[in-house]
mmCIF file of C-alpha atoms in Angstrom:
data_model
loop_
_atom_site.group_PDB
_atom_site.id
_atom_site.type_symbol
_atom_site.label_atom_id
_atom_site.label_comp_id
_atom_site.label_asym_id
_atom_site.label_seq_id
_atom_site.Cartn_x
_atom_site.Cartn_y
_atom_site.Cartn_z
ATOM 1 C CA MET A 1 -21.644 34.245 12.453
ATOM 2 C CA PRO A 2 -20.130 32.318 15.366
ATOM 3 C CA ALA A 3 -17.226 29.991 14.672
ATOM 4 C CA ILE A 4 -18.022 26.314 14.341
ATOM 5 C CA SER A 5 -16.669 24.406 17.296
ATOM 6 C CA SER A 6 -14.078 21.652 17.003
ATOM 7 C CA HIS A 7 -16.750 19.256 18.226
ATOM 8 C CA ALA A 8 -18.967 20.233 15.322
ATOM 9 C CA ASP A 9 -16.002 19.856 12.963
ATOM 10 C CA ALA A 10 -15.549 16.299 14.194
ATOM 11 C CA GLU A 11 -19.214 15.551 13.572
ATOM 12 C CA TYR A 12 -18.895 16.606 9.927
ATOM 13 C CA ARG A 13 -15.573 14.893 9.251
ATOM 14 C CA THR A 14 -15.883 12.253 6.537
ATOM 15 C CA PHE A 15 -14.739 8.694 7.057
ATOM 16 C CA SER A 16 -11.893 9.113 4.562
ATOM 17 C CA GLN A 17 -10.716 12.204 6.446
ATOM 18 C CA THR A 18 -10.826 10.295 9.721
ATOM 19 C CA LEU A 19 -8.853 7.434 8.172
ATOM 20 C CA ARG A 20 -6.174 9.801 6.951
ATOM 21 C CA GLU A 21 -5.900 11.688 10.232
ATOM 22 C CA ARG A 22 -5.871 8.637 12.486
ATOM 23 C CA SER A 23 -3.337 6.767 10.359
ATOM 24 C CA TRP A 24 -1.013 9.705 9.679
ATOM 25 C CA PRO A 25 1.382 9.049 12.612
ATOM 26 C CA LEU A 26 1.977 5.490 11.406
ATOM 27 C CA HIS A 27 2.221 6.740 7.826
ATOM 28 C CA ASP A 28 5.023 9.056 8.923
ATOM 29 C CA GLU A 29 6.662 6.278 10.928
ATOM 30 C CA ALA A 30 6.677 3.994 7.882
ATOM 31 C CA ASN A 31 8.181 6.688 5.669
ATOM 32 C CA GLY A 32 10.767 7.518 8.321
ATOM 33 C CA THR A 33 12.127 4.004 8.797
ATOM 34 C CA GLY A 34 15.851 3.545 8.336
ATOM 35 C CA PHE A 35 15.360 1.465 5.222
ATOM 36 C CA ILE A 36 13.167 4.010 3.448
ATOM 37 C CA SER A 37 15.382 6.887 4.552
ATOM 38 C CA ALA A 38 18.377 5.088 3.032
ATOM 39 C CA LEU A 39 16.470 4.301 -0.160
ATOM 40 C CA MET A 40 15.276 7.867 -0.622
ATOM 41 C CA GLY A 41 18.753 9.198 0.222
ATOM 42 C CA GLY A 42 20.503 7.044 -2.371
ATOM 43 C CA ARG A 43 22.268 4.986 0.309
ATOM 44 C CA MET A 44 20.570 1.634 -0.229
ATOM 45 C CA SER A 45 22.255 -1.037 -2.314
ATOM 46 C CA ARG A 46 20.619 -2.344 -5.454
ATOM 47 C CA ASP A 47 20.348 -5.713 -3.701
ATOM 48 C CA GLY A 48 18.417 -4.038 -0.884
ATOM 49 C CA TYR A 49 16.088 -2.411 -3.361
ATOM 50 C CA ALA A 50 15.527 -5.766 -5.110
ATOM 51 C CA ALA A 51 14.720 -7.322 -1.732
ATOM 52 C CA MET A 52 12.055 -4.671 -1.125
ATOM 53 C CA VAL A 53 10.537 -5.333 -4.550
ATOM 54 C CA THR A 54 10.485 -9.028 -3.694
ATOM 55 C CA GLN A 55 8.518 -8.357 -0.514
ATOM 56 C CA HIS A 56 6.106 -6.199 -2.495
ATOM 57 C CA LEU A 57 5.484 -9.111 -4.849
ATOM 58 C CA PHE A 58 4.330 -11.409 -2.038
ATOM 59 C CA VAL A 59 2.139 -8.707 -0.495
ATOM 60 C CA TYR A 60 0.473 -7.799 -3.790
ATOM 61 C CA GLU A 61 -0.007 -11.409 -4.815
ATOM 62 C CA ALA A 62 -1.978 -11.857 -1.608
ATOM 63 C CA LEU A 63 -3.928 -8.631 -2.079
ATOM 64 C CA GLU A 64 -4.778 -9.240 -5.717
ATOM 65 C CA SER A 65 -5.737 -12.873 -5.132
ATOM 66 C CA VAL A 66 -8.249 -11.708 -2.524
ATOM 67 C CA ALA A 67 -9.407 -8.935 -4.860
ATOM 68 C CA ALA A 68 -10.278 -11.514 -7.525
ATOM 69 C CA GLY A 69 -12.841 -12.995 -5.174
ATOM 70 C CA MET A 70 -14.220 -9.617 -4.121
ATOM 71 C CA ARG A 71 -15.284 -8.297 -7.524
ATOM 72 C CA ASP A 72 -18.949 -9.141 -6.997
ATOM 73 C CA ASP A 73 -19.081 -8.172 -3.328
ATOM 74 C CA LEU A 74 -21.517 -5.308 -2.690
ATOM 75 C CA ILE A 75 -19.100 -3.491 -0.372
ATOM 76 C CA ALA A 76 -15.619 -4.395 -1.609
ATOM 77 C CA GLY A 77 -16.441 -4.804 -5.299
ATOM 78 C CA PRO A 78 -16.529 -1.063 -6.136
ATOM 79 C CA PHE A 79 -12.895 -0.750 -5.001
ATOM 80 C CA VAL A 80 -11.602 -3.531 -7.258
ATOM 81 C CA THR A 81 -10.249 -2.414 -10.620
ATOM 82 C CA ASP A 82 -7.657 -3.789 -13.024
ATOM 83 C CA ASP A 83 -6.285 -0.253 -13.319
ATOM 84 C CA LEU A 84 -4.475 -0.820 -10.018
ATOM 85 C CA THR A 85 -3.053 -4.286 -10.694
ATOM 86 C CA ARG A 86 0.640 -4.406 -9.719
ATOM 87 C CA VAL A 87 1.738 -8.052 -9.799
ATOM 88 C CA PRO A 88 2.697 -8.186 -13.517
ATOM 89 C CA ALA A 89 4.766 -5.006 -13.135
ATOM 90 C CA LEU A 90 6.491 -6.396 -10.043
ATOM 91 C CA ARG A 91 7.350 -9.617 -11.860
ATOM 92 C CA THR A 92 8.801 -7.626 -14.757
ATOM 93 C CA ASP A 93 10.853 -5.497 -12.357
ATOM 94 C CA LEU A 94 12.212 -8.552 -10.547
ATOM 95 C CA ALA A 95 13.096 -10.298 -13.810
ATOM 96 C CA HIS A 96 15.124 -7.208 -14.669
ATOM 97 C CA LEU A 97 16.715 -6.919 -11.222
ATOM 98 C CA LEU A 98 17.418 -10.590 -10.502
ATOM 99 C CA GLY A 99 17.024 -12.393 -13.809
ATOM 100 C CA PRO A 100 13.953 -14.283 -15.057
ATOM 101 C CA ASP A 101 15.152 -17.591 -13.577
ATOM 102 C CA ALA A 102 15.090 -16.136 -10.042
ATOM 103 C CA LEU A 103 11.332 -15.630 -9.883
ATOM 104 C CA ASP A 104 10.488 -19.230 -9.032
ATOM 105 C CA SER A 105 12.935 -19.395 -6.111
ATOM 106 C CA LEU A 106 11.995 -16.218 -4.246
ATOM 107 C CA GLU A 107 11.076 -16.457 -0.563
ATOM 108 C CA PRO A 108 9.375 -13.834 1.615
ATOM 109 C CA LEU A 109 10.831 -12.510 4.829
ATOM 110 C CA ALA A 110 9.094 -13.699 8.000
ATOM 111 C CA SER A 111 7.485 -10.271 8.443
ATOM 112 C CA THR A 112 6.269 -10.318 4.844
ATOM 113 C CA ARG A 113 4.762 -13.751 5.333
ATOM 114 C CA ARG A 114 2.808 -12.476 8.332
ATOM 115 C CA TYR A 115 1.641 -9.455 6.341
ATOM 116 C CA ALA A 116 0.500 -11.552 3.371
ATOM 117 C CA GLU A 117 -1.268 -14.020 5.648
ATOM 118 C CA ARG A 118 -3.165 -11.186 7.313
ATOM 119 C CA ILE A 119 -4.310 -9.936 3.911
ATOM 120 C CA ARG A 120 -5.461 -13.409 2.860
ATOM 121 C CA GLU A 121 -7.526 -13.655 6.046
ATOM 122 C CA THR A 122 -9.621 -10.711 4.816
ATOM 123 C CA ALA A 123 -11.063 -12.912 2.052
ATOM 124 C CA GLN A 124 -13.865 -13.478 4.573
ATOM 125 C CA TRP A 125 -14.153 -9.812 5.599
ATOM 126 C CA PRO A 126 -14.826 -7.182 2.906
ATOM 127 C CA GLY A 127 -14.108 -4.270 5.247
ATOM 128 C CA GLY A 128 -10.717 -5.691 6.163
ATOM 129 C CA PHE A 129 -9.881 -6.198 2.512
ATOM 130 C CA VAL A 130 -10.775 -2.574 1.774
ATOM 131 C CA ALA A 131 -8.531 -1.465 4.651
ATOM 132 C CA HIS A 132 -5.501 -3.172 3.111
ATOM 133 C CA HIS A 133 -6.486 -2.164 -0.416
ATOM 134 C CA TYR A 134 -6.717 1.487 0.668
ATOM 135 C CA THR A 135 -3.430 1.429 2.565
ATOM 136 C CA ARG A 136 -1.431 -0.046 -0.298
ATOM 137 C CA TYR A 137 -2.864 1.500 -3.444
ATOM 138 C CA LEU A 138 -3.547 5.043 -2.316
ATOM 139 C CA GLY A 139 -0.008 5.095 -0.933
ATOM 140 C CA ASP A 140 1.299 3.900 -4.295
ATOM 141 C CA LEU A 141 -0.574 6.686 -6.071
ATOM 142 C CA SER A 142 0.747 9.313 -3.651
ATOM 143 C CA GLY A 143 4.262 9.061 -2.210
ATOM 144 C CA GLY A 144 4.978 5.941 -4.230
ATOM 145 C CA LEU A 145 5.244 8.009 -7.400
ATOM 146 C CA ALA A 146 8.020 10.075 -5.814
ATOM 147 C CA VAL A 147 9.804 6.904 -4.730
ATOM 148 C CA GLY A 148 9.803 5.703 -8.326
ATOM 149 C CA THR A 149 11.423 8.918 -9.523
ATOM 150 C CA ILE A 150 14.196 8.727 -6.932
ATOM 151 C CA VAL A 151 14.818 5.015 -7.471
ATOM 152 C CA SER A 152 15.098 5.558 -11.231
ATOM 153 C CA ARG A 153 17.730 8.209 -10.674
ATOM 154 C CA THR A 154 19.633 6.217 -8.035
ATOM 155 C CA TYR A 155 19.970 2.979 -9.998
ATOM 156 C CA GLY A 156 19.933 4.354 -13.516
ATOM 157 C CA PHE A 157 16.583 2.960 -14.652
ATOM 158 C CA ALA A 158 14.600 4.599 -17.412
ATOM 159 C CA PRO A 159 11.628 6.427 -15.834
ATOM 160 C CA GLY A 160 8.703 4.012 -15.873
ATOM 161 C CA GLY A 161 10.868 1.287 -17.390
ATOM 162 C CA ASP A 162 12.084 -2.100 -16.236
ATOM 163 C CA GLY A 163 13.087 -1.995 -12.580
ATOM 164 C CA VAL A 164 10.505 0.641 -11.675
ATOM 165 C CA ARG A 165 7.387 -0.423 -13.585
ATOM 166 C CA PHE A 166 5.661 -0.967 -10.251
ATOM 167 C CA TYR A 167 5.518 2.804 -9.808
ATOM 168 C CA SER A 168 4.015 3.501 -13.239
ATOM 169 C CA PHE A 169 0.210 3.478 -13.432
ATOM 170 C CA GLU A 170 -0.291 3.698 -17.171
ATOM 171 C CA ARG A 171 -4.060 3.292 -16.850
ATOM 172 C CA ILE A 172 -4.349 6.084 -14.278
ATOM 173 C CA PRO A 173 -2.794 9.135 -15.976
ATOM 174 C CA LYS A 174 -4.338 11.518 -13.432
ATOM 175 C CA PRO A 175 -3.994 10.119 -9.890
ATOM 176 C CA ARG A 176 -5.743 13.007 -8.150
ATOM 177 C CA PRO A 177 -9.255 12.449 -9.609
ATOM 178 C CA PHE A 178 -8.854 8.716 -9.102
ATOM 179 C CA LYS A 179 -7.967 9.172 -5.434
ATOM 180 C CA ASP A 180 -10.832 11.624 -4.927
ATOM 181 C CA ALA A 181 -13.293 9.103 -6.364
ATOM 182 C CA TYR A 182 -11.787 6.344 -4.218
ATOM 183 C CA ARG A 183 -12.233 8.404 -1.046
ATOM 184 C CA ALA A 184 -15.824 9.138 -2.079
ATOM 185 C CA ARG A 185 -16.450 5.386 -2.241
ATOM 186 C CA LEU A 186 -14.990 5.019 1.252
ATOM 187 C CA ASP A 187 -17.348 7.700 2.514
ATOM 188 C CA ALA A 188 -20.326 6.048 0.819
ATOM 189 C CA ALA A 189 -19.631 2.507 2.041
ATOM 190 C CA PRO A 190 -22.625 1.319 4.135
ATOM 191 C CA TRP A 191 -20.659 0.606 7.307
ATOM 192 C CA ASN A 192 -22.139 1.280 10.722
ATOM 193 C CA PRO A 193 -19.961 3.114 13.295
ATOM 194 C CA GLU A 194 -18.659 -0.138 14.793
ATOM 195 C CA GLU A 195 -17.591 -1.498 11.406
ATOM 196 C CA ARG A 196 -15.915 1.779 10.519
ATOM 197 C CA GLU A 197 -13.827 1.476 13.675
ATOM 198 C CA ARG A 198 -12.907 -2.077 12.725
ATOM 199 C CA VAL A 199 -11.842 -0.930 9.252
ATOM 200 C CA LEU A 200 -9.832 1.923 10.733
ATOM 201 C CA ASP A 201 -8.105 -0.459 13.150
ATOM 202 C CA GLU A 202 -7.222 -2.738 10.248
ATOM 203 C CA VAL A 203 -5.672 0.186 8.371
ATOM 204 C CA LEU A 204 -3.467 0.794 11.405
ATOM 205 C CA THR A 205 -2.607 -2.905 11.487
ATOM 206 C CA ALA A 206 -1.616 -2.738 7.811
ATOM 207 C CA TYR A 207 0.752 0.134 8.541
ATOM 208 C CA ARG A 208 2.311 -1.725 11.477
ATOM 209 C CA LEU A 209 2.835 -4.846 9.396
ATOM 210 C CA ASN A 210 4.469 -2.757 6.681
ATOM 211 C CA ILE A 211 6.766 -1.119 9.238
ATOM 212 C CA GLU A 212 7.820 -4.574 10.439
ATOM 213 C CA VAL A 213 8.804 -5.486 6.875
ATOM 214 C CA PHE A 214 10.939 -2.351 6.568
ATOM 215 C CA ALA A 215 12.585 -3.098 9.912
ATOM 216 C CA GLU A 216 13.523 -6.613 8.801
ATOM 217 C CA LEU A 217 14.801 -5.305 5.476
ATOM 218 C CA ALA A 218 16.952 -2.737 7.299
ATOM 219 C CA ARG A 219 18.536 -5.467 9.393
ATOM 220 C CA ALA A 220 19.314 -7.549 6.313
ATOM 221 C CA TYR A 221 20.503 -4.642 4.150
ATOM 222 C CA PRO A 222 22.250 -1.920 6.177
ATOM 223 C CA ALA A 223 22.467 1.489 4.544
ATOM 224 C CA ALA A 224 25.722 2.627 2.979
ATOM 225 C CA ARG A 225 27.494 5.320 4.967
#
């Protein structure tokens, strides 16, 4: 039997596969930023880590506020589930890291504000919401779990306990089947080719916005030598 050509392979590639392949360079760039390299290498201060958690809070508050209005949407609704909710865990982590009185006085970085504003704009665009939802939560269920393990060890937190609850998905004990089902929903979404390109572009935008946050964090919290 003759080999299937690369052109034929492209024709049979699923949308979720295309998303992963097209976004992988920016995924690697995000994971290779100086801030993340320092965090994963145990060279980031606890204050720097707390600042990252703070930025996560503003991003996820935006994402989950939009999600609340998307539950009944025919396209975005199937992606919305309380199993993924992160804001309560982030608030618990920040109360542990900064003290409960600090929560009301937190301010986002300028890059985080831009990121959160972009997410809120997708309240009028289900495909854009799904793009940000996919970028954040599937990342959390993949490399994010490894980050939680390293952070626990670096700062002496109990695994899955206060300080790193964000990384613990108690309602998703088996991430792999969950992610497979999520990708199947992406593949089944009734987007035409033009809308799929728009969604893909928004995924890339989400990665770039995230990279900008890491860059600003790195400037504010230099790594220990």
